[in-house]
PDB file of C-alpha atoms and ligand atoms in Angstrom:
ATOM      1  CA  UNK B  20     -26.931-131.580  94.930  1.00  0.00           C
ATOM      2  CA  UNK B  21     -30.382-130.679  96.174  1.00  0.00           C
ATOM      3  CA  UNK B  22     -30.966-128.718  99.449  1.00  0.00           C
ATOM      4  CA  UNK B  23     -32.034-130.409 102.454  1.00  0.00           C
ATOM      5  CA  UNK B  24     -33.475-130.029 106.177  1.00  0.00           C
ATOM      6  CA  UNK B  25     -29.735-129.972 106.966  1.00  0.00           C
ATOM      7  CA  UNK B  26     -28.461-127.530 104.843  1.00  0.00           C
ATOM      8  CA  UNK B  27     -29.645-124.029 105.433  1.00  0.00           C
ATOM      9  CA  UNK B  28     -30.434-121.266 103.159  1.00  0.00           C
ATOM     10  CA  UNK B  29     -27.518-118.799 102.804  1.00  0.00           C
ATOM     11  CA  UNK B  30     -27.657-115.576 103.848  1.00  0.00           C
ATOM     12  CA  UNK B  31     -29.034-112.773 101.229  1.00  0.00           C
ATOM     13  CA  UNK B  32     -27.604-109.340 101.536  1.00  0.00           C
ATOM     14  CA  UNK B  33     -28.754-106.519  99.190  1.00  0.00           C
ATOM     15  CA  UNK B  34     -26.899-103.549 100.505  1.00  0.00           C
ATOM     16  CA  UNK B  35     -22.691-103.548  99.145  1.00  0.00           C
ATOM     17  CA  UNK B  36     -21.343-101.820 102.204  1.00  0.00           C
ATOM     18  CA  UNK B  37     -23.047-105.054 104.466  1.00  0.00           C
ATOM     19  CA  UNK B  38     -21.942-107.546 102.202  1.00  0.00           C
ATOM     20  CA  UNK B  39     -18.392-106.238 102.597  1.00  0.00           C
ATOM     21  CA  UNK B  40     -18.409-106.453 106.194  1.00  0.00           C
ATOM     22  CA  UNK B  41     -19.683-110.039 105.731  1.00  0.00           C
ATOM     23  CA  UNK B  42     -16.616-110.937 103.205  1.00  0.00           C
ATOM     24  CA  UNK B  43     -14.054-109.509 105.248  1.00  0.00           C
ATOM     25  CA  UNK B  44     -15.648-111.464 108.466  1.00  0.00           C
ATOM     26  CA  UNK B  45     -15.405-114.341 106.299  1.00  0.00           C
ATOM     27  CA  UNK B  46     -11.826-113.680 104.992  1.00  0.00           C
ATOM     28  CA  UNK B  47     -10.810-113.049 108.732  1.00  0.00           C
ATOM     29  CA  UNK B  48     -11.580-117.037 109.756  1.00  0.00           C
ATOM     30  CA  UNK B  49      -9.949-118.667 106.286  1.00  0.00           C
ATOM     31  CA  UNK B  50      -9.686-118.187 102.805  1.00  0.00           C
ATOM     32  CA  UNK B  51     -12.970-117.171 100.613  1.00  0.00           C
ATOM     33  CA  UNK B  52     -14.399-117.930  97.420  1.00  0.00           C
ATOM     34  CA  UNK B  53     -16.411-115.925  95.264  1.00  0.00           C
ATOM     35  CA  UNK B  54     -18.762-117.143  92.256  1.00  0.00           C
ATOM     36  CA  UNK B  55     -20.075-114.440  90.502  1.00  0.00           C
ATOM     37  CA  UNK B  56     -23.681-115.616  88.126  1.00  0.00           C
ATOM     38  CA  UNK B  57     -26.420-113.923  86.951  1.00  0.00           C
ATOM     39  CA  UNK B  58     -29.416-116.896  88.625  1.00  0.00           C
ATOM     40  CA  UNK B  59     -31.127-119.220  87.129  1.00  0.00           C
ATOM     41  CA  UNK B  60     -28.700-121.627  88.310  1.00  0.00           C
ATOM     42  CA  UNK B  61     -27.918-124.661  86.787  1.00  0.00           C
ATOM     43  CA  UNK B  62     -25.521-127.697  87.400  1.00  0.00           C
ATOM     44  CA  UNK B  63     -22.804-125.503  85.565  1.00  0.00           C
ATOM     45  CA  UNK B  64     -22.948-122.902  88.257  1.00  0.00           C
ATOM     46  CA  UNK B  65     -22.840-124.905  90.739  1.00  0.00           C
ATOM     47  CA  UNK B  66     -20.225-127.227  90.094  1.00  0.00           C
ATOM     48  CA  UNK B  67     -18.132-123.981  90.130  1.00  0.00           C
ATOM     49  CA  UNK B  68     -19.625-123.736  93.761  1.00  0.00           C
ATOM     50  CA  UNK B  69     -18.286-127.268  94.999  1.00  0.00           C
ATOM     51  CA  UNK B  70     -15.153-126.310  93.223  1.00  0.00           C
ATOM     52  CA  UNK B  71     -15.023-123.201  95.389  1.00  0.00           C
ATOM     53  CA  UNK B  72     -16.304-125.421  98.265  1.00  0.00           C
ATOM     54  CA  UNK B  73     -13.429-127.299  98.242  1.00  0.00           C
ATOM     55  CA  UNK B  74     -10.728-125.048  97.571  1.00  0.00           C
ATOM     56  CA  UNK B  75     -12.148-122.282 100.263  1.00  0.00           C
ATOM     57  CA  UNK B  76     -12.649-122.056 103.930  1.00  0.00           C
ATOM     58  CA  UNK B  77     -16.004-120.158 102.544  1.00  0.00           C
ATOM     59  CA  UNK B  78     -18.170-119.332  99.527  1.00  0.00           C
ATOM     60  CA  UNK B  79     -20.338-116.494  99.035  1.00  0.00           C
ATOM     61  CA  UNK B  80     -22.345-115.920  95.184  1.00  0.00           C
ATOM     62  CA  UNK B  81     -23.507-112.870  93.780  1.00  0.00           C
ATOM     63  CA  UNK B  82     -26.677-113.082  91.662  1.00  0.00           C
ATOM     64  CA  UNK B  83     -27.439-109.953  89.962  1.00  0.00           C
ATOM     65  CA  UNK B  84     -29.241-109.450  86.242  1.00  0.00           C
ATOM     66  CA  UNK B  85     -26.579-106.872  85.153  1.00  0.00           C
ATOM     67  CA  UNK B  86     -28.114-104.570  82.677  1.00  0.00           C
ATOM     68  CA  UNK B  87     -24.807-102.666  81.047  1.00  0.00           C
ATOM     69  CA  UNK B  88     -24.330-106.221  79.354  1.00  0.00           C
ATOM     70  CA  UNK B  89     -27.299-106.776  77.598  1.00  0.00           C
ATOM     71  CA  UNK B  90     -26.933-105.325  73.901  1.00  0.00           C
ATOM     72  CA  UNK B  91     -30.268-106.376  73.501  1.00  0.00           C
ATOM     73  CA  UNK B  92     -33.269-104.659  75.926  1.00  0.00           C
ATOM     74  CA  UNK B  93     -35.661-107.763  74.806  1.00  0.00           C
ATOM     75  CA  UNK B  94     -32.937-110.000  76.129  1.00  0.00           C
ATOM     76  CA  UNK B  95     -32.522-108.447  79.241  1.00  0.00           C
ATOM     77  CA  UNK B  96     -36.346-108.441  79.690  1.00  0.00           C
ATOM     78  CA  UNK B  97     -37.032-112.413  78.854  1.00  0.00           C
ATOM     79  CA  UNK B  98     -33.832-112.972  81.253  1.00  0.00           C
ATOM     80  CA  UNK B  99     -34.997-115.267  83.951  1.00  0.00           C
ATOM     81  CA  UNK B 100     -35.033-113.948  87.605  1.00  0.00           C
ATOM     82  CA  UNK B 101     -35.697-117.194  90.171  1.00  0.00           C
ATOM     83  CA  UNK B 102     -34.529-116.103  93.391  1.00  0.00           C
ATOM     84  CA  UNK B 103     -36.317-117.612  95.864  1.00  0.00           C
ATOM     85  CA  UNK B 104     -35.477-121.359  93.626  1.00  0.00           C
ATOM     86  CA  UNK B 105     -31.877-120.147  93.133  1.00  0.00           C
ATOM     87  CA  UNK B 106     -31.856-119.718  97.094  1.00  0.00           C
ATOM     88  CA  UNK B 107     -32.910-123.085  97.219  1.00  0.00           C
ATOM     89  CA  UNK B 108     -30.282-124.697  94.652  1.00  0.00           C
ATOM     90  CA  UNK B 109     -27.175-122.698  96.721  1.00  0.00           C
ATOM     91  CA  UNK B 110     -28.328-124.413  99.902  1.00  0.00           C
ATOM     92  CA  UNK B 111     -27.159-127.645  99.209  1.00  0.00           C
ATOM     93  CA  UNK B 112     -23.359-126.413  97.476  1.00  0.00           C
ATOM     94  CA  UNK B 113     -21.886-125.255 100.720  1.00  0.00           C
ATOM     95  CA  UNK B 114     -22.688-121.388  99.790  1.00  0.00           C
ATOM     96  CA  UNK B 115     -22.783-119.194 102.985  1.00  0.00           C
ATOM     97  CA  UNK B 116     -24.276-115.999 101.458  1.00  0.00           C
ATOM     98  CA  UNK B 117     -25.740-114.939  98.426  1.00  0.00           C
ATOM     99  CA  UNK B 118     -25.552-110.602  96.954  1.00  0.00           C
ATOM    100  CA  UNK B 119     -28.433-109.849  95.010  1.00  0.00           C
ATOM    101  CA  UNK B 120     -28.290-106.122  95.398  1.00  0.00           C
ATOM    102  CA  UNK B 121     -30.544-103.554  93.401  1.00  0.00           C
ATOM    103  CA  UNK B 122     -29.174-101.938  89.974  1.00  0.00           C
ATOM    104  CA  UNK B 123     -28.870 -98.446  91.786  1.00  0.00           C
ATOM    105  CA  UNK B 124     -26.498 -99.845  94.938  1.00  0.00           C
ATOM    106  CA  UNK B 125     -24.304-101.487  92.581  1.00  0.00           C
ATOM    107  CA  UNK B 126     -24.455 -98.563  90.170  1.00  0.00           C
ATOM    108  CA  UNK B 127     -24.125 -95.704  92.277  1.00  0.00           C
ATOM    109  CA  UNK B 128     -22.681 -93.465  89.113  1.00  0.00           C
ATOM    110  CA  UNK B 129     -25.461 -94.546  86.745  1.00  0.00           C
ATOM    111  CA  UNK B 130     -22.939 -96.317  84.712  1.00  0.00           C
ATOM    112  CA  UNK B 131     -20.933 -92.754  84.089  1.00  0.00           C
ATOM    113  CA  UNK B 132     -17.679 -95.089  84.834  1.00  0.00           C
ATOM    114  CA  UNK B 133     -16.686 -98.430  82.961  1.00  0.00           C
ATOM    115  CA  UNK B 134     -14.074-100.616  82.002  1.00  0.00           C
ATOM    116  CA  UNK B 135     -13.111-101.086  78.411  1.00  0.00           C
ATOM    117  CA  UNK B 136     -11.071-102.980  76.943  1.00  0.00           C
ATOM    118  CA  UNK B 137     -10.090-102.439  73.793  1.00  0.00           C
ATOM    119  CA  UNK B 138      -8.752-105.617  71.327  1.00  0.00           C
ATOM    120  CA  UNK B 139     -10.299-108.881  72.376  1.00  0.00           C
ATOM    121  CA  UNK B 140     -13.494-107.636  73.437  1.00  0.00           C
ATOM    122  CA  UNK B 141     -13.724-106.293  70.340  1.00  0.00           C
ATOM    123  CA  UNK B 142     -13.666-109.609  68.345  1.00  0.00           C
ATOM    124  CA  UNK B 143     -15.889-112.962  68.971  1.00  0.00           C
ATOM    125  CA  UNK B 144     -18.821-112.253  70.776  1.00  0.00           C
ATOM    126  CA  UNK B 145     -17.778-108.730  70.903  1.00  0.00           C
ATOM    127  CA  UNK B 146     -18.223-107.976  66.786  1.00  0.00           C
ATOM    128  CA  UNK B 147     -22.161-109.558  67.414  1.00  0.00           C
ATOM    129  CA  UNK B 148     -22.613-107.674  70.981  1.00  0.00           C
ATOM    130  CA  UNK B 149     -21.844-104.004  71.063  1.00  0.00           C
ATOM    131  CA  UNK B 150     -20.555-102.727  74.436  1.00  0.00           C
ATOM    132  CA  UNK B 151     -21.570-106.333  75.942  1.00  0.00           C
ATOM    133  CA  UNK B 152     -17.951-107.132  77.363  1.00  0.00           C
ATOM    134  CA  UNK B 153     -17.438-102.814  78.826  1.00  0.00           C
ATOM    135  CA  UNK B 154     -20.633-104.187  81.203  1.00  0.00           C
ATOM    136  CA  UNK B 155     -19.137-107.443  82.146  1.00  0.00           C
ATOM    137  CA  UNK B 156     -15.830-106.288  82.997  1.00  0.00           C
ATOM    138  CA  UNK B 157     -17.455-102.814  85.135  1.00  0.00           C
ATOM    139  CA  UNK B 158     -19.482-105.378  86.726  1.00  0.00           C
ATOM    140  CA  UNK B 159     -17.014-108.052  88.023  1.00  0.00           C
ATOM    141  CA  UNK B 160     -14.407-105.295  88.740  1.00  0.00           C
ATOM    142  CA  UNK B 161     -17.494-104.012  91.047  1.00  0.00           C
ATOM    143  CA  UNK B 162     -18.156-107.295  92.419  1.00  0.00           C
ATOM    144  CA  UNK B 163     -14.460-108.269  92.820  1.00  0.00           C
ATOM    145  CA  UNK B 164     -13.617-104.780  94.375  1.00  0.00           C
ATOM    146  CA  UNK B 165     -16.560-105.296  97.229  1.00  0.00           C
ATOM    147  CA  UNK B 166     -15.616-109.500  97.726  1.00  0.00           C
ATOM    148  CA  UNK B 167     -11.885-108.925  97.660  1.00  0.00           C
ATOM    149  CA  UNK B 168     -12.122-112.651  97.571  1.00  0.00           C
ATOM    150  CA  UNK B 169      -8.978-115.012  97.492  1.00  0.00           C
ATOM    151  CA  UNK B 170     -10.549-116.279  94.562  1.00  0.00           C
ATOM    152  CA  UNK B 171     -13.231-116.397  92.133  1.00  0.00           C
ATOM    153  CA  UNK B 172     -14.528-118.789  89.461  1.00  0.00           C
ATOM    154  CA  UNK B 173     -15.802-118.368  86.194  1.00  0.00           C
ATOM    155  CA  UNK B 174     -17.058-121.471  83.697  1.00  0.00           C
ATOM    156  CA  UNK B 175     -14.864-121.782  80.218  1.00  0.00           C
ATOM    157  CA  UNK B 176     -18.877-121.645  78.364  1.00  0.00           C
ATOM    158  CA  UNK B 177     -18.093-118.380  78.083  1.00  0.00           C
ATOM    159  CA  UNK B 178     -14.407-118.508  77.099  1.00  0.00           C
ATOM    160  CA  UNK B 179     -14.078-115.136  76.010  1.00  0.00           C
ATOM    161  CA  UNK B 180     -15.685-113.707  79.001  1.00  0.00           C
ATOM    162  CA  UNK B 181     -12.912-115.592  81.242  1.00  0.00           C
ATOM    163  CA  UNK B 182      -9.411-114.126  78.900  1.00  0.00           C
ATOM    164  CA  UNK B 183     -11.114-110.463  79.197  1.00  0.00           C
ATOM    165  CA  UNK B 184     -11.548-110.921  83.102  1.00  0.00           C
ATOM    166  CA  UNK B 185      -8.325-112.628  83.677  1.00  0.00           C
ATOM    167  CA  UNK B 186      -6.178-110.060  81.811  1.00  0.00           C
ATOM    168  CA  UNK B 187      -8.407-107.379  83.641  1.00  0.00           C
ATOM    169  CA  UNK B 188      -7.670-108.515  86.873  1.00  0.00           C
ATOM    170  CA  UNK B 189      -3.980-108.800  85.851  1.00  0.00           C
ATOM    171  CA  UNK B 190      -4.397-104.600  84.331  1.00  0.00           C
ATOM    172  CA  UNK B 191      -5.970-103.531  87.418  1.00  0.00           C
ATOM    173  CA  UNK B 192      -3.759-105.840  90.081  1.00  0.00           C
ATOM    174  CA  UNK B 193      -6.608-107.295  91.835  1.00  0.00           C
ATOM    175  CA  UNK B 194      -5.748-109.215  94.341  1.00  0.00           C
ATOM    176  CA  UNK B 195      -8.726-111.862  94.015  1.00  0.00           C
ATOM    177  CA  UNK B 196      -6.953-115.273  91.599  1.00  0.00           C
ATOM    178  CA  UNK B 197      -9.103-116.228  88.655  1.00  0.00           C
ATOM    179  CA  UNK B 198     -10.019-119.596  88.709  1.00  0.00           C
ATOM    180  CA  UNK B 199     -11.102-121.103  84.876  1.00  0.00           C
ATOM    181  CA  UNK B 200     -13.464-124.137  85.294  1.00  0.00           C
ATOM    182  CA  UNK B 201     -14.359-126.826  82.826  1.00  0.00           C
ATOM    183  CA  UNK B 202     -17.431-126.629  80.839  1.00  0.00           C
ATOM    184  CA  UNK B 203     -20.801-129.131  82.006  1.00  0.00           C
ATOM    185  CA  UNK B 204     -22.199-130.238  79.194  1.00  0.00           C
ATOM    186  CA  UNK B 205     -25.610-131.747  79.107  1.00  0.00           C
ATOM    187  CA  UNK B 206     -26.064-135.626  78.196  1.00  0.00           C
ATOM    188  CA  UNK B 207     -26.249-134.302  74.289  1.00  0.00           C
ATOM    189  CA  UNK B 208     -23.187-132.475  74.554  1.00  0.00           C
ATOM    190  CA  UNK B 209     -25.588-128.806  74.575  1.00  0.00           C
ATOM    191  CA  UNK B 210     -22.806-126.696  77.012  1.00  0.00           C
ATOM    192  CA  UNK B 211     -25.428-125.827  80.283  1.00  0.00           C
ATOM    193  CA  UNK B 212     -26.698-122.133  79.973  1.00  0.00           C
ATOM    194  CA  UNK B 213     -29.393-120.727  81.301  1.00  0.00           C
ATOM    195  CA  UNK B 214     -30.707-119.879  78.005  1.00  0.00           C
ATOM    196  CA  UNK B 215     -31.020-123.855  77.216  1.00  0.00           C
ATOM    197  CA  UNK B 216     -34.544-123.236  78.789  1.00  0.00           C
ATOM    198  CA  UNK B 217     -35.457-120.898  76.243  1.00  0.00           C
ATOM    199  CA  UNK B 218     -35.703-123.685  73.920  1.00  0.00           C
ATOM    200  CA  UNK B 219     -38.329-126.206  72.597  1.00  0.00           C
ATOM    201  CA  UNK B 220     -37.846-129.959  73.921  1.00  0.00           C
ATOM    202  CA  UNK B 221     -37.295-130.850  70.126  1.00  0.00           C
ATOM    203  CA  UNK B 222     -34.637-127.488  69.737  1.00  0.00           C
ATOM    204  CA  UNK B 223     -33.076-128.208  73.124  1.00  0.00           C
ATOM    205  CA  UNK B 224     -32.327-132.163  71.683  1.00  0.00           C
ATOM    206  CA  UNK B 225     -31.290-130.782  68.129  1.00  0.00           C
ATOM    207  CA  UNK B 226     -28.683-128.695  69.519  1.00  0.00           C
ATOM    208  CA  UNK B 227     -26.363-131.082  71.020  1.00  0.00           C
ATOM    209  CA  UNK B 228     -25.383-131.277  67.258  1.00  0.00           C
ATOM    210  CA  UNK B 229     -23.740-127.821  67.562  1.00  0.00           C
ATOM    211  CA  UNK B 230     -20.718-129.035  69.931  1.00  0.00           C
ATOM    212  CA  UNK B 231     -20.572-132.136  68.156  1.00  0.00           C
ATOM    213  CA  UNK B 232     -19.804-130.024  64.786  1.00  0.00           C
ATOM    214  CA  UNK B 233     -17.248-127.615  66.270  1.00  0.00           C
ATOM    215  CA  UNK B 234     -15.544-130.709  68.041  1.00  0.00           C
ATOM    216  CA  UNK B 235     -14.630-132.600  64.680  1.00  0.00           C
ATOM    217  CA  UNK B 236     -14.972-129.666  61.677  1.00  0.00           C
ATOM    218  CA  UNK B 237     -11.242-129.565  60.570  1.00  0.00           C
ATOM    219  CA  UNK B 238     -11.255-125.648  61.044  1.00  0.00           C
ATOM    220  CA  UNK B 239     -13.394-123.162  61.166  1.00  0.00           C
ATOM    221  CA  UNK B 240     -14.135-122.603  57.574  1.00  0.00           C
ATOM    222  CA  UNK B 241     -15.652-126.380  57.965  1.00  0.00           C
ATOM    223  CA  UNK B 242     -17.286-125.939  60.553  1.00  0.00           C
ATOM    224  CA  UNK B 243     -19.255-122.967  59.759  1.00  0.00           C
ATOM    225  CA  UNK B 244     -20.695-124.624  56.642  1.00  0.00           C
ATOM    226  CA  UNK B 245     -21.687-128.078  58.554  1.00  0.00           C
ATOM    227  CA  UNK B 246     -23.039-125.822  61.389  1.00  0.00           C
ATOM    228  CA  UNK B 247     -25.078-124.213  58.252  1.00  0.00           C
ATOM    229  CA  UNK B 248     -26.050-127.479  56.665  1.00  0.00           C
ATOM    230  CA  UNK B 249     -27.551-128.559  59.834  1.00  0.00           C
ATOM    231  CA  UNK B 250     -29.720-125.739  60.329  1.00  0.00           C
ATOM    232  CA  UNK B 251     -27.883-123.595  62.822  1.00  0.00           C
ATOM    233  CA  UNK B 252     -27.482-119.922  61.850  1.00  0.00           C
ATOM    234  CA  UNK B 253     -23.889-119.166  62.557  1.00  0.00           C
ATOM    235  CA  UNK B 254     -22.644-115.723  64.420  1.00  0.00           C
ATOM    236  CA  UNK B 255     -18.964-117.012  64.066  1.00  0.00           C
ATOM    237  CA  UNK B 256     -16.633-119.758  64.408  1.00  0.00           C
ATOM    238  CA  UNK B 257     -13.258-118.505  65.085  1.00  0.00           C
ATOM    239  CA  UNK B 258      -9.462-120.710  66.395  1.00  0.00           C
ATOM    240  CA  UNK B 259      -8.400-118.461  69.089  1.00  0.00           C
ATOM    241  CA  UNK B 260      -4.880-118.337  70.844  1.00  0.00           C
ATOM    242  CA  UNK B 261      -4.880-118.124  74.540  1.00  0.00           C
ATOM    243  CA  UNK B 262      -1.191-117.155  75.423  1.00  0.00           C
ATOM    244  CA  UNK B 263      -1.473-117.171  79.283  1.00  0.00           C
ATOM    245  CA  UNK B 264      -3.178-120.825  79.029  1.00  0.00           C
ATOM    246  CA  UNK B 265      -1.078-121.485  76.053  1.00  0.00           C
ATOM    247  CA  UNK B 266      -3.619-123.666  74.073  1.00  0.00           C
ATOM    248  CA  UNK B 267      -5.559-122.659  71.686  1.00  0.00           C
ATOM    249  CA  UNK B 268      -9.507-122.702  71.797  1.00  0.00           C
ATOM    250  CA  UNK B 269     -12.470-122.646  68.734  1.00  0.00           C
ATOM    251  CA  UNK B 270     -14.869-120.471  70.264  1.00  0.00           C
ATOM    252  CA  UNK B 271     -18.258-120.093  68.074  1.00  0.00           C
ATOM    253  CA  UNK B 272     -22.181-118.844  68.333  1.00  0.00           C
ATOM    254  CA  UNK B 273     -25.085-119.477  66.823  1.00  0.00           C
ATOM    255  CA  UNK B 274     -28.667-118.422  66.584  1.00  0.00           C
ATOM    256  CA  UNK B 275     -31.187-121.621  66.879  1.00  0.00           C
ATOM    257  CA  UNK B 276     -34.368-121.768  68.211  1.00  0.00           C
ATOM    258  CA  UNK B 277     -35.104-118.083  68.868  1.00  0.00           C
ATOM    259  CA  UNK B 278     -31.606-118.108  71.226  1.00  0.00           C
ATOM    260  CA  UNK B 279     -28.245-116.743  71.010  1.00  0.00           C
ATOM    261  CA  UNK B 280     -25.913-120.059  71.923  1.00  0.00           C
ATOM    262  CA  UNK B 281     -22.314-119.915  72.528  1.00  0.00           C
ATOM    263  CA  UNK B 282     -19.820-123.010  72.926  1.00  0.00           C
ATOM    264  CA  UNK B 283     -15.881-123.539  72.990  1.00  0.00           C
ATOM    265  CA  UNK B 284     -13.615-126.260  72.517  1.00  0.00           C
ATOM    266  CA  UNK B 285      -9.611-127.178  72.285  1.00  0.00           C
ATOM    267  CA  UNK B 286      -8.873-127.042  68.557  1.00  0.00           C
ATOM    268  CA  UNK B 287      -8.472-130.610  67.464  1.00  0.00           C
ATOM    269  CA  UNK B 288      -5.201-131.862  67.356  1.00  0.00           C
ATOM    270  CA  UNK B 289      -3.739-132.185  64.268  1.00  0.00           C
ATOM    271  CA  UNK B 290      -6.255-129.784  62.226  1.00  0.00           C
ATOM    272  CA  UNK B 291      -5.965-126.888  60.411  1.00  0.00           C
ATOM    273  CA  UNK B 292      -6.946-123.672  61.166  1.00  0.00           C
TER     274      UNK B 292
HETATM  275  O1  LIG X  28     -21.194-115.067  83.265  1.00  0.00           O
HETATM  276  C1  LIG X  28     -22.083-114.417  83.847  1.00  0.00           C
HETATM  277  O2  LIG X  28     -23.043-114.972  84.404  1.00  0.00           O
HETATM  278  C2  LIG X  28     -21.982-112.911  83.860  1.00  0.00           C
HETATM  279  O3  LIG X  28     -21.453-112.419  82.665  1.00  0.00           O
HETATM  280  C3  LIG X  28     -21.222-112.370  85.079  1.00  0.00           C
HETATM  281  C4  LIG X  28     -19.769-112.826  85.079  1.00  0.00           C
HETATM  282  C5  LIG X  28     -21.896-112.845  86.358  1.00  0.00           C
HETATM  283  C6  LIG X  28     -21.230-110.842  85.048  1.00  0.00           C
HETATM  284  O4  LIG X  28     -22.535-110.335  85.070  1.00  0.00           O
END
């Protein structure tokens, strides 16, 4: 939903100790949600803002370019950082304040403390991205410890990233619930990332074919070869049991295009794996 004269930016906080004061204000008058992103916002982030919208008395978002997870420095540096449009986008999804604080607030120990976890992060994504999931889970315990949120949403893109925070939060006995919401998909099937705009026009249409393979390959094996065939270079395609959501999920990534894509979908009934 676009902003408009009636809906007013949200608040932006940069320092952690003021943005707790604003969350617990918040928490004091009803129940808050929290939607942790990185910018560049796209429909996918902020249909998990309307979901928090209407399950919460308040949303805040945090929008911070989180360093420890990028494997990759040239990555990190063609990562887009949109602010001011970002701003704009949160305006019209019922988001009262936005934390977009500087790497040394939210890092205060220079990184000399993480979380690591040390079996599924290790797999996936994890085998391709060394150390990626230690900075995810250091940051969203950091942004989960200063929200203390009644609970916070994370998009099923990045499936992986949602088991390792869920079972983190579980460790650790946050009190903040972990809500899983379904993937957007754009009108070619392409799962919404904000690395879709890294993409040509002609790359961006091409790769609609990569959820359409991992939707009907009859296991992974399959699916890696058509994924070949049709010019994707394949990180991994692996079946994946969830036990807590007790289904069980193909996750896969590919290079394409000059850009590292990820996707996930239920294993199709009946296949083998
Ligand atoms: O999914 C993302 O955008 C990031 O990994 C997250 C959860 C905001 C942590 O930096």
């Amino acid at each position: 939903m676009a902003a408009t004269r009636s809906s007013p930016l949200p608040v932006l906080i940069r320092d952690p100790a003021e943005w707790q004061a604003f969350c617990t204000a918040r928490r004091a008058e009803g129940s808050l949600g929290f939607v942790p992103t990185m910018g560049a916002l796209h429909e996918g982030h902020l249909s998990l803002c309307h979901r928090a919208a209407a399950e919460n008395h308040s949303v805040v978002v945090s929008i911070f370019v989180n360093p420890t997870q990028f494997d990759d420095k040239k990555d990190l540096a063609a990562y887009p950082q949109v602010l001011d449009a970002d701003m704009q986008k949160l305006a019209g999804a019922g988001v009262q304040a936005v934390f977009s604080p500087s790497y040394e607030a939210l890092y205060p120990d220079g990184y000399r403390y993480r979380v690591s976890e040390d079996t599924v992060s290790r797999r996936y994504c994890g085998a391709h991205r060394p150390g990626h999931f230690d900075g995810v889970l250091t940051v969203v315990l950091k942004l989960l410890s200063l929200s203390a949120a009644d609970a916070a949403y994370f998009g099923e893109k990045d499936y992986q990233q949602y088991m390792l925070v869920r079972d983190m939060a579980a460790a650790f006995f946050v009190q903040t619930k972990i809500v899983a919401c379904p993937i957007v998909r754009e009108s070619n099937g392409l799962a919404m990332s904000s690395r879709n705009e890294r993409l040509s026009p002609a790359d961006r249409a091409a790769a609609g074919a990569f959820y359409t393979i991992i939707s009907g390959a009859p296991d992974a094996g399959a699916a890696i070869e058509q994924l070949a065939a049709a010019g994707f270079d394949p990180d991994y395609v692996e079946d994946v049991e969830d036990p807590v959501m007790g289904r069980r999920r193909r996750l896969a990534a590919i290079r394409f295009g000059g850009v590292r894509l990820i996707d996930n979908v239920p294993v199709p009934e009946g296949r083998r794996t």
